[in-house]
PDB file of C-alpha atoms (C1' of nucleotides) in Angstrom:
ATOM      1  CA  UNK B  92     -33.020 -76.333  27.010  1.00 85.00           C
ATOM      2  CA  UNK B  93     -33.791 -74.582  23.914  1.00 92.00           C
ATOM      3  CA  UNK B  94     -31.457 -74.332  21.380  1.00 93.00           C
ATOM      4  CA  UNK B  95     -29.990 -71.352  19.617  1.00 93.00           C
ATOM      5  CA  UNK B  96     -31.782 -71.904  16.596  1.00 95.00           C
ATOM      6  CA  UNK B  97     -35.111 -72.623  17.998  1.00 96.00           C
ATOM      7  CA  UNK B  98     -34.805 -69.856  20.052  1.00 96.00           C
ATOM      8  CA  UNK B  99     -34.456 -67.287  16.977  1.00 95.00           C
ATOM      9  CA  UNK B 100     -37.527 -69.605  15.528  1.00 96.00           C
ATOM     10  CA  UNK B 101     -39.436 -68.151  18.612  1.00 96.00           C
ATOM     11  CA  UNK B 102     -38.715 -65.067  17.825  1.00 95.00           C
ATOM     12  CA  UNK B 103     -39.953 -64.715  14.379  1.00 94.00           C
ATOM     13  CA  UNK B 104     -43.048 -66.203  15.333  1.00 96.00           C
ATOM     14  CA  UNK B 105     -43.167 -63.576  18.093  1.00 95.00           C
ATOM     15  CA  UNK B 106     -42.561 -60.808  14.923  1.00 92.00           C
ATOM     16  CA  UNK B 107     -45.699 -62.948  12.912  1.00 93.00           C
ATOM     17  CA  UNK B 108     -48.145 -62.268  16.158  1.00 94.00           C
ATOM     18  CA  UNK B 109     -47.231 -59.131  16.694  1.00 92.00           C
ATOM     19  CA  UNK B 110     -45.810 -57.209  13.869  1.00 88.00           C
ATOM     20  CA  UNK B 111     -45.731 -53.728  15.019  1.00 83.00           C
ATOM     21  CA  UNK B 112     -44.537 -54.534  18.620  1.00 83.00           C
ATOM     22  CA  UNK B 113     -41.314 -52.171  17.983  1.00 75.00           C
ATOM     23  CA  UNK B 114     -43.024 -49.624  16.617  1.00 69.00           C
ATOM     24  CA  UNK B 115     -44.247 -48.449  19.755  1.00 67.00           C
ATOM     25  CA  UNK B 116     -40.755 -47.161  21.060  1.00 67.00           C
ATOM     26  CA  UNK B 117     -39.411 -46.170  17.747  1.00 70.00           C
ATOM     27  CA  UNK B 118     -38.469 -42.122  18.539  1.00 77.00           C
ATOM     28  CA  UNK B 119     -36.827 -39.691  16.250  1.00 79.00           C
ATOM     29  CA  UNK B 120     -33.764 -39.679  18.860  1.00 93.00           C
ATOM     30  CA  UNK B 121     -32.426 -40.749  21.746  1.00 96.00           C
ATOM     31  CA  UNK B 122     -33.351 -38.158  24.006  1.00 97.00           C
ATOM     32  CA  UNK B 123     -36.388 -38.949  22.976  1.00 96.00           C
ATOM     33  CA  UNK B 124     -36.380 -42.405  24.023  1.00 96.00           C
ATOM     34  CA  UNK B 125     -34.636 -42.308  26.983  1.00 97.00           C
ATOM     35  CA  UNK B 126     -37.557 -39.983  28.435  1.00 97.00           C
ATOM     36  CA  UNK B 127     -40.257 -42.093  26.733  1.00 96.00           C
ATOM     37  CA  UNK B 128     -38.723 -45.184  28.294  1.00 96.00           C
ATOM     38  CA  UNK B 129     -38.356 -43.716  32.087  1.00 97.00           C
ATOM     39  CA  UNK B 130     -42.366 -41.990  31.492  1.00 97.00           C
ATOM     40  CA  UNK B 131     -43.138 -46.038  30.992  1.00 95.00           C
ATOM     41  CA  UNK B 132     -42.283 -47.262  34.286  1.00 96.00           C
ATOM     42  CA  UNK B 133     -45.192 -48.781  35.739  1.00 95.00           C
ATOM     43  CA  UNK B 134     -47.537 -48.353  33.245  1.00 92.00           C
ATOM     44  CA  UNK B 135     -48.070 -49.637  29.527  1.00 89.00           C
ATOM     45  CA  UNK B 136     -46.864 -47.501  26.961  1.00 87.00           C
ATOM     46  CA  UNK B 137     -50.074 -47.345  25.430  1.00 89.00           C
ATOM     47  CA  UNK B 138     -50.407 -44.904  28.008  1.00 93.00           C
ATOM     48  CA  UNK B 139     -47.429 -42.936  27.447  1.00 94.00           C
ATOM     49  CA  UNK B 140     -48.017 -42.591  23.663  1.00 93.00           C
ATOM     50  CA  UNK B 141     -50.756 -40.633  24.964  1.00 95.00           C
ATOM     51  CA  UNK B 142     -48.658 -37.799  26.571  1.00 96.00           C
ATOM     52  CA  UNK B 143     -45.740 -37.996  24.454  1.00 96.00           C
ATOM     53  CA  UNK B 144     -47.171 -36.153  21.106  1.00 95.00           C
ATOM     54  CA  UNK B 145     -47.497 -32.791  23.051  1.00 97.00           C
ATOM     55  CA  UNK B 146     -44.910 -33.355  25.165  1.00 97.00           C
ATOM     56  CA  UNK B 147     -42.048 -33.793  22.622  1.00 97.00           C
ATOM     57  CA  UNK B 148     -44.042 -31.346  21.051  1.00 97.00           C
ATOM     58  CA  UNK B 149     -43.308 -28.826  23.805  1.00 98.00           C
ATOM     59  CA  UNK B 150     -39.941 -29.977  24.931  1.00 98.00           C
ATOM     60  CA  UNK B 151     -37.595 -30.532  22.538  1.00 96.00           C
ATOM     61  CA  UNK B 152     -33.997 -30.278  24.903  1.00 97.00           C
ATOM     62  CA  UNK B 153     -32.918 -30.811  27.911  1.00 98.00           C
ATOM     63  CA  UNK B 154     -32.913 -26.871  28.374  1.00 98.00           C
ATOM     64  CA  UNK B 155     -36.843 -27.035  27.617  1.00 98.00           C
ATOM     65  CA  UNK B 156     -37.128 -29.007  30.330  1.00 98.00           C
ATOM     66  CA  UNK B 157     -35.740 -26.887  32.932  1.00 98.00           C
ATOM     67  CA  UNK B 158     -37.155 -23.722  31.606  1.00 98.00           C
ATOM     68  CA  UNK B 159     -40.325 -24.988  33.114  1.00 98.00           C
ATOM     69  CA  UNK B 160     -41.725 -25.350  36.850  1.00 98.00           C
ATOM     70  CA  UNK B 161     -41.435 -29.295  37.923  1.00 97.00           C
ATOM     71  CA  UNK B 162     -45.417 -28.163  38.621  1.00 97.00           C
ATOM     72  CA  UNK B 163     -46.174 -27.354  34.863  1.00 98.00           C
ATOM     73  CA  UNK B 164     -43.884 -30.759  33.859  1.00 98.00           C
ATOM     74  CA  UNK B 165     -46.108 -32.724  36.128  1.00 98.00           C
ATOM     75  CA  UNK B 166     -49.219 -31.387  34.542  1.00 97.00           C
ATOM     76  CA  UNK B 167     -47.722 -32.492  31.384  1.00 98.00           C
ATOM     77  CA  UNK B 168     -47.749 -35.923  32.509  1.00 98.00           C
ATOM     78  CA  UNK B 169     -49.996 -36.073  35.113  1.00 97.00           C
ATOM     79  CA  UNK B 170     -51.970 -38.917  33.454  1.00 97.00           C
ATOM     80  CA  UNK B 171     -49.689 -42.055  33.591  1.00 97.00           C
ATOM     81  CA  UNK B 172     -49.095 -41.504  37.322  1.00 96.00           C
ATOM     82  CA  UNK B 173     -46.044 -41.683  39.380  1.00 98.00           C
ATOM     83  CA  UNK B 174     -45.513 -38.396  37.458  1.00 98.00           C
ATOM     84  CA  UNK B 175     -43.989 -36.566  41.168  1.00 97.00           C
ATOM     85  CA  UNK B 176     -40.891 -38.630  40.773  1.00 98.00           C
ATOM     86  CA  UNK B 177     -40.961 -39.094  37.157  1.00 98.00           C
ATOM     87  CA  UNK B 178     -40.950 -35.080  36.848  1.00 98.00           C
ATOM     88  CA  UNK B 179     -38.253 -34.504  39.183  1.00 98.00           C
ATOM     89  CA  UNK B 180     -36.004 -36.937  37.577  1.00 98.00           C
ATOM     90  CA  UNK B 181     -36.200 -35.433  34.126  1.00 98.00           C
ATOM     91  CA  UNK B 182     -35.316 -32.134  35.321  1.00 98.00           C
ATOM     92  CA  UNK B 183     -32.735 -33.689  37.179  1.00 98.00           C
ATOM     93  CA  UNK B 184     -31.840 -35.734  34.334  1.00 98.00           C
ATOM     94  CA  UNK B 185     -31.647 -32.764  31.548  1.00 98.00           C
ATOM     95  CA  UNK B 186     -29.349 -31.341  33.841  1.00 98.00           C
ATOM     96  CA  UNK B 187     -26.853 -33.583  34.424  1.00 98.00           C
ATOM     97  CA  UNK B 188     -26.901 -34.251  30.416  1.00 98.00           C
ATOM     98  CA  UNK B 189     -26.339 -30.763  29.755  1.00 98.00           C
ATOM     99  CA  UNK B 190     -23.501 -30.693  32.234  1.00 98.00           C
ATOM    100  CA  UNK B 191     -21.460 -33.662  32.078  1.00 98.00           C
ATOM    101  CA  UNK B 192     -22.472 -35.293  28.578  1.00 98.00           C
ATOM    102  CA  UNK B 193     -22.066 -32.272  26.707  1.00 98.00           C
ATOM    103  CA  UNK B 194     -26.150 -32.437  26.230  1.00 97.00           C
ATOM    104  CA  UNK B 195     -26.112 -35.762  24.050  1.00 97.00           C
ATOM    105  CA  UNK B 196     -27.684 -38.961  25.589  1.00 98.00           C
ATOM    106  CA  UNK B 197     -24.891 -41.466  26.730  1.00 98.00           C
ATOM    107  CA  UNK B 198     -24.059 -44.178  25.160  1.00 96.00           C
ATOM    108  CA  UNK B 199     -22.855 -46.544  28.025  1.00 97.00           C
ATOM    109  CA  UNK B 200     -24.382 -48.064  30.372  1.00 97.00           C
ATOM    110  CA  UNK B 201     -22.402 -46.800  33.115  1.00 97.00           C
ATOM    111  CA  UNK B 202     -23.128 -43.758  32.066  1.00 98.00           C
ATOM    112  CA  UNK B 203     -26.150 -43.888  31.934  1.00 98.00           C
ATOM    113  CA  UNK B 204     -27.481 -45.470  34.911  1.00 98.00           C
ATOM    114  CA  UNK B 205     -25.868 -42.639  36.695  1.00 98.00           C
ATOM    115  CA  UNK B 206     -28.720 -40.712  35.347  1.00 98.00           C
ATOM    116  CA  UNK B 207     -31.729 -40.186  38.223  1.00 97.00           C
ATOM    117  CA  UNK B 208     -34.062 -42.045  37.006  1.00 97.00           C
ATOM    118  CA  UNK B 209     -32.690 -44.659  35.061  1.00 98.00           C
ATOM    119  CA  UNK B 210     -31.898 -48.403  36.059  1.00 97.00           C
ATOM    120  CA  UNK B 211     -30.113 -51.303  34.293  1.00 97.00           C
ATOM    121  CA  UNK B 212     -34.147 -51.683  32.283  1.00 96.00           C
ATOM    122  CA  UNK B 213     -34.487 -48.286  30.895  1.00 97.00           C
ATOM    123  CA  UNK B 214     -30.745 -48.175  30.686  1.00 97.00           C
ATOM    124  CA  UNK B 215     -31.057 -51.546  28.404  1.00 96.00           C
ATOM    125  CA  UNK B 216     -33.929 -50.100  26.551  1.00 94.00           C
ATOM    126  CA  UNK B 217     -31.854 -47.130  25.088  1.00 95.00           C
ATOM    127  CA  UNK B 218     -28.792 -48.680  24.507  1.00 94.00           C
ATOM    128  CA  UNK B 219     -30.264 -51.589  22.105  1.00 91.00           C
ATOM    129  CA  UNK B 220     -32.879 -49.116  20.439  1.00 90.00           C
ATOM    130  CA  UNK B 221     -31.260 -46.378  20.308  1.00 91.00           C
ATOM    131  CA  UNK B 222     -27.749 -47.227  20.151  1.00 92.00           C
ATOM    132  CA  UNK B 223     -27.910 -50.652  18.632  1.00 86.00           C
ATOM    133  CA  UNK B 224     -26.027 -52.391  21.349  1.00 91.00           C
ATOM    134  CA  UNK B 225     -26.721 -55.886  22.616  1.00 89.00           C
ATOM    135  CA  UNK B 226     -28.671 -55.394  25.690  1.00 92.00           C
ATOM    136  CA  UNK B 227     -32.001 -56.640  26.749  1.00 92.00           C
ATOM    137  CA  UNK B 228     -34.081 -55.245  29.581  1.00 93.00           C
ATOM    138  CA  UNK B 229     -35.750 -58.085  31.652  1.00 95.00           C
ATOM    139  CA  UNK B 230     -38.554 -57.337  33.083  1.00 94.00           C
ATOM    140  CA  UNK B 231     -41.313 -59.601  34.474  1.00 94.00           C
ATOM    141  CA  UNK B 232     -42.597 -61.042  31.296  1.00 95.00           C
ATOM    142  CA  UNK B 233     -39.724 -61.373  29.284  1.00 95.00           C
ATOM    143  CA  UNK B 234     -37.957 -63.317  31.990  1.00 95.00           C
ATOM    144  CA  UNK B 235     -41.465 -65.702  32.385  1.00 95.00           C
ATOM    145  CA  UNK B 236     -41.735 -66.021  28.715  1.00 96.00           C
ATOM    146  CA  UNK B 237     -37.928 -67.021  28.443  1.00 96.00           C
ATOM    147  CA  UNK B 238     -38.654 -69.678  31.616  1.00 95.00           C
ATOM    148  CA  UNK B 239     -41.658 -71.301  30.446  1.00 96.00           C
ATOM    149  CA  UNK B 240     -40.223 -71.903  26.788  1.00 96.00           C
ATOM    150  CA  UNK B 241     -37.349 -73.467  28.352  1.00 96.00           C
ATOM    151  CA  UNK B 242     -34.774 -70.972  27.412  1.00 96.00           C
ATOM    152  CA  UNK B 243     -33.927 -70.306  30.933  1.00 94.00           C
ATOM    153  CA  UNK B 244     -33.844 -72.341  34.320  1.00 94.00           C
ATOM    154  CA  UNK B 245     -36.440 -71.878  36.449  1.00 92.00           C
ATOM    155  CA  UNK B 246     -34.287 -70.865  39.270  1.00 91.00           C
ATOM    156  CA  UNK B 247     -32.072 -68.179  36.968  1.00 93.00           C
ATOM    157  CA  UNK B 248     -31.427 -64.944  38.342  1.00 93.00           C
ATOM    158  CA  UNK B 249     -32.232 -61.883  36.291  1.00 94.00           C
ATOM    159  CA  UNK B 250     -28.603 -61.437  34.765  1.00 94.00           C
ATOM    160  CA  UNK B 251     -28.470 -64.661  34.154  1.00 95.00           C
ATOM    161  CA  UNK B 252     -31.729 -64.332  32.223  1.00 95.00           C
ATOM    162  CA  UNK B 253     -30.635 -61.238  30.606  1.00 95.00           C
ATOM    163  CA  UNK B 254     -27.156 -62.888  29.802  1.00 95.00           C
ATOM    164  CA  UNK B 255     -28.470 -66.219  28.085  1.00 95.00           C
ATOM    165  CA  UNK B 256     -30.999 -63.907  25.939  1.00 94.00           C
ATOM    166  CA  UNK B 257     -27.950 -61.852  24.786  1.00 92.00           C
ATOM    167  CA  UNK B 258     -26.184 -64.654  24.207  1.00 92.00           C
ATOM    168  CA  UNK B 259     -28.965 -66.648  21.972  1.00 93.00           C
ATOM    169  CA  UNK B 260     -29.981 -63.611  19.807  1.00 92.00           C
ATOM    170  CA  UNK B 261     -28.699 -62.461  16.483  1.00 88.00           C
ATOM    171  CA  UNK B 262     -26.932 -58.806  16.681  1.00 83.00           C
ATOM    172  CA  UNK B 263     -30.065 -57.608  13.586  1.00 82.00           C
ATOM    173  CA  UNK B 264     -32.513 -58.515  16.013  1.00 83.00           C
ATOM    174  CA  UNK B 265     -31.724 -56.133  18.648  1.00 83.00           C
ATOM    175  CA  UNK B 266     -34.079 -53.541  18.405  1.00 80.00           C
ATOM    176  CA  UNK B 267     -37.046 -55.654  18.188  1.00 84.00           C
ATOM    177  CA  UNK B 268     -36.601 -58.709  20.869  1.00 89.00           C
ATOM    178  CA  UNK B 269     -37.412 -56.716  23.929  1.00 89.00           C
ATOM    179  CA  UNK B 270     -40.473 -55.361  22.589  1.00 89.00           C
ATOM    180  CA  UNK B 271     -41.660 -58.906  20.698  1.00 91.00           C
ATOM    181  CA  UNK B 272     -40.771 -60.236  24.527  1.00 94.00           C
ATOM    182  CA  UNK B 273     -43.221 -57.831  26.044  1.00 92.00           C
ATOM    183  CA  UNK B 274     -46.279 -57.895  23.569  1.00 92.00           C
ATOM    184  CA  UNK B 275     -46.113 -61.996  23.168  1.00 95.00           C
ATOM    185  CA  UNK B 276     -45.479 -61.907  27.340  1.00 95.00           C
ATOM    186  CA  UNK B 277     -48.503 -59.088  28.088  1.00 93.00           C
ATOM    187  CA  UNK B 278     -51.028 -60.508  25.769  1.00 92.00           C
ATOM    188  CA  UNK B 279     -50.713 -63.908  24.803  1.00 94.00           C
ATOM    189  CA  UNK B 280     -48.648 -65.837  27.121  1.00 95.00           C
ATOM    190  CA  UNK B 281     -50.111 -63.867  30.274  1.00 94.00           C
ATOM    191  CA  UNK B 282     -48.804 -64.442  33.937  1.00 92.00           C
ATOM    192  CA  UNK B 283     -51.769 -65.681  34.201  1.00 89.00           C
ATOM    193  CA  UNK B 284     -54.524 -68.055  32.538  1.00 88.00           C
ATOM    194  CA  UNK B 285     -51.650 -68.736  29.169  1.00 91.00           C
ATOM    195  CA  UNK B 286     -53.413 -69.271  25.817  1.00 90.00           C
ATOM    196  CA  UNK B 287     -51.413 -72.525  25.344  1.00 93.00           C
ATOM    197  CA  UNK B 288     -54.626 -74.148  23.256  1.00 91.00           C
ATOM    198  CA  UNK B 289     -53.799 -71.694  20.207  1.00 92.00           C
ATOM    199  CA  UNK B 290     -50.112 -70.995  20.939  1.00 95.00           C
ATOM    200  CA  UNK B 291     -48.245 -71.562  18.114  1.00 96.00           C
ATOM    201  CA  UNK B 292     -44.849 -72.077  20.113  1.00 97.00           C
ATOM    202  CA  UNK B 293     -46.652 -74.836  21.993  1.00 96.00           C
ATOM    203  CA  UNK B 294     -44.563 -77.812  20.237  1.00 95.00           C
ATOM    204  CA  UNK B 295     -41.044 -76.106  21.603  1.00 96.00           C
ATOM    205  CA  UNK B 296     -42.789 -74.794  24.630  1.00 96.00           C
ATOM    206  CA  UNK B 297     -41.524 -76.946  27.810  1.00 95.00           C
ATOM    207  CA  UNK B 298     -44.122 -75.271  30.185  1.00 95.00           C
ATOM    208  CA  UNK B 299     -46.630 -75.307  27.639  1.00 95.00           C
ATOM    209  CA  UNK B 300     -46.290 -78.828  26.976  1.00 95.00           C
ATOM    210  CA  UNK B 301     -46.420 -79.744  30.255  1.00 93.00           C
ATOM    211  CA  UNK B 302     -49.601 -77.574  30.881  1.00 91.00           C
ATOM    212  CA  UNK B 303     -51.464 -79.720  28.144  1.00 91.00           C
ATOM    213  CA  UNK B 304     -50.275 -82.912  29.596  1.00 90.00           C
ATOM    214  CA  UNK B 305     -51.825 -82.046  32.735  1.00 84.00           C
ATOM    215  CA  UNK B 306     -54.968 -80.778  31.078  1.00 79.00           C
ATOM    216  CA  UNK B 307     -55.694 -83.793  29.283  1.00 82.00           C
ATOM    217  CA  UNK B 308     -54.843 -86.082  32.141  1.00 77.00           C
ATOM    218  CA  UNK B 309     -57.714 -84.479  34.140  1.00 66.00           C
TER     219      UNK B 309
ATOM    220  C1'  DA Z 173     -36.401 -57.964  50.887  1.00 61.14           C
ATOM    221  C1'  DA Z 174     -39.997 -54.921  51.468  1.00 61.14           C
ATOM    222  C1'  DC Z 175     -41.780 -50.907  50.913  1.00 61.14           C
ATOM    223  C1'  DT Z 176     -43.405 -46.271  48.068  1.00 61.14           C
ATOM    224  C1'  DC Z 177     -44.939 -43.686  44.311  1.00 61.14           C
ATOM    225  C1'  DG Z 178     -50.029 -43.218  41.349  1.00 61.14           C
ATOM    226  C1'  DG Z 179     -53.505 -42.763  37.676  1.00 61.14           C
ATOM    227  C1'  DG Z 180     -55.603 -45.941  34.423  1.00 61.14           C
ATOM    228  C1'  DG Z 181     -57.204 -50.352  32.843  1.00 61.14           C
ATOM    229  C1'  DC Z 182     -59.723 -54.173  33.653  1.00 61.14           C
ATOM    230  C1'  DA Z 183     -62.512 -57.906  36.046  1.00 61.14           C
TER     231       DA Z 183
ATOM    232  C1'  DT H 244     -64.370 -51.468  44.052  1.00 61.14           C
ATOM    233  C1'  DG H 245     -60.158 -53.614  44.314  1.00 61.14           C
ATOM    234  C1'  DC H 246     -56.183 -55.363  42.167  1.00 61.14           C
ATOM    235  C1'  DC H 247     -52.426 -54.955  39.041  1.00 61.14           C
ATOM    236  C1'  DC H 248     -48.937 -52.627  36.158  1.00 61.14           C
ATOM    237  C1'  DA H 249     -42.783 -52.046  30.219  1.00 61.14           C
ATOM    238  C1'  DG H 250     -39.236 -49.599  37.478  1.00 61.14           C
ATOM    239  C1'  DA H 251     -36.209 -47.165  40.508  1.00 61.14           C
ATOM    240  C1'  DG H 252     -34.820 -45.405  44.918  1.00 61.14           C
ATOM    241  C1'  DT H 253     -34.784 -45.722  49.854  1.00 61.14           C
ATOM    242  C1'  DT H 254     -34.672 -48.092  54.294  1.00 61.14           C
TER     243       DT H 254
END
DNA sequence: AACTCGGGGCA
DNA sequence: TGCCCAGAGTT
């Protein structure tokens, strides 16, 4: 098992590969976010950053939102796909912020996974980038990075991935982890065909380690 | 647990 | 061309 400290070691490396990994889901507020963070379901947020200029351009409330035909908002979005359900639940959403949260994004994650729309991930997502509270979203390569370096059992559930993570990690590293997770996950150690040859996590690496034993056995 | 939504990216 | 994807809701 990793320890603590090698874990946060991990991390910085992570930060050294790929330094503007946060960057991508800074927003000016949480409203912001949390509709950034639902439009990303399903599809990179390279993607989203496409839509999002002119969108938070156009809609700057949830009362923009629902001054609008669900048919215009899916226009809007149209390009990053699922945009039928993603454009109902924002209207939907803006709604039920305007009427029961007094139009301010919650800061709870009960709240907020009332919210159409929004599951324990997005949820997750807002709360530790927006709000600054220790909660990590685990999605599929976060919780295979955090396997294969040994920080994790193999046979962990989800919340038991997602509790060990907040555990290990320091409270100032909040609003970065989830997206270092991601980027190292998506593009260097890949669900499939890992760059373990020029990893530099390879010496603490459990999986890795045992990938190059087998490779130079053969 | 297994579907569905969905256009874009990539082999 | 066909497969996969920073998820959530329904059955």
């Amino acid at each position: 098992m990793l320890t603590k400290a090698q874990w946060q070691g991990c991390l910085e490396v992570m930060e050294e590969m790929f330094p503007d990994a946060h960057c991508e889901l800074i927003h000016s507020n949480p409203f912001e976010l949390l509709i950034a963070t639902l439009l990303s379901a399903q599809c990179t947020d390279a993607l989203v950053n496409r839509v999002t200029p002119a969108l938070f351009a156009k809609y700057r409330s949830p009362q923009d939102y629902l001054q609008v035909d669900v048919e215009e908002l899916q226009n809007d979005i149209r390009s990053i796909g699922l945009y039928r359900n993603k454009s109902k639940n924002i209207q939907a959403l803006s709604q039920m912020l305007i009427e029961q949260f007094a139009g301010e994004v919650p800061n709870s994650r009960e709240a907020l996974v009332t919210l159409p729309g929004v599951g324990r991930k997005t949820a997750n997502v807002v709360l530790s980038v927006a709000f600054g509270i220790p909660a990590l979203a685990v999605d599929t390569h976060v919780e295979r990075v955090s396997k294969r370096l040994g920080l994790c059992k193999w046979k962990d559930s989800v919340l038991q991935v997602e509790e060990t993570i907040t555990k290990k990690t320091p409270m100032n590293l909040w609003n970065k982890t989830h997206h270092q997770l991601i980027f190292f996950g998506r593009y260097h150690c890949k669900a499939q065909n890992p760059n373990c040859l020029s990893c530099p996590l390879l010496e603490v690496c459990r999986e890795g380690k045992k990938r190059m034993k087998k490779l130079s056995s053969t």
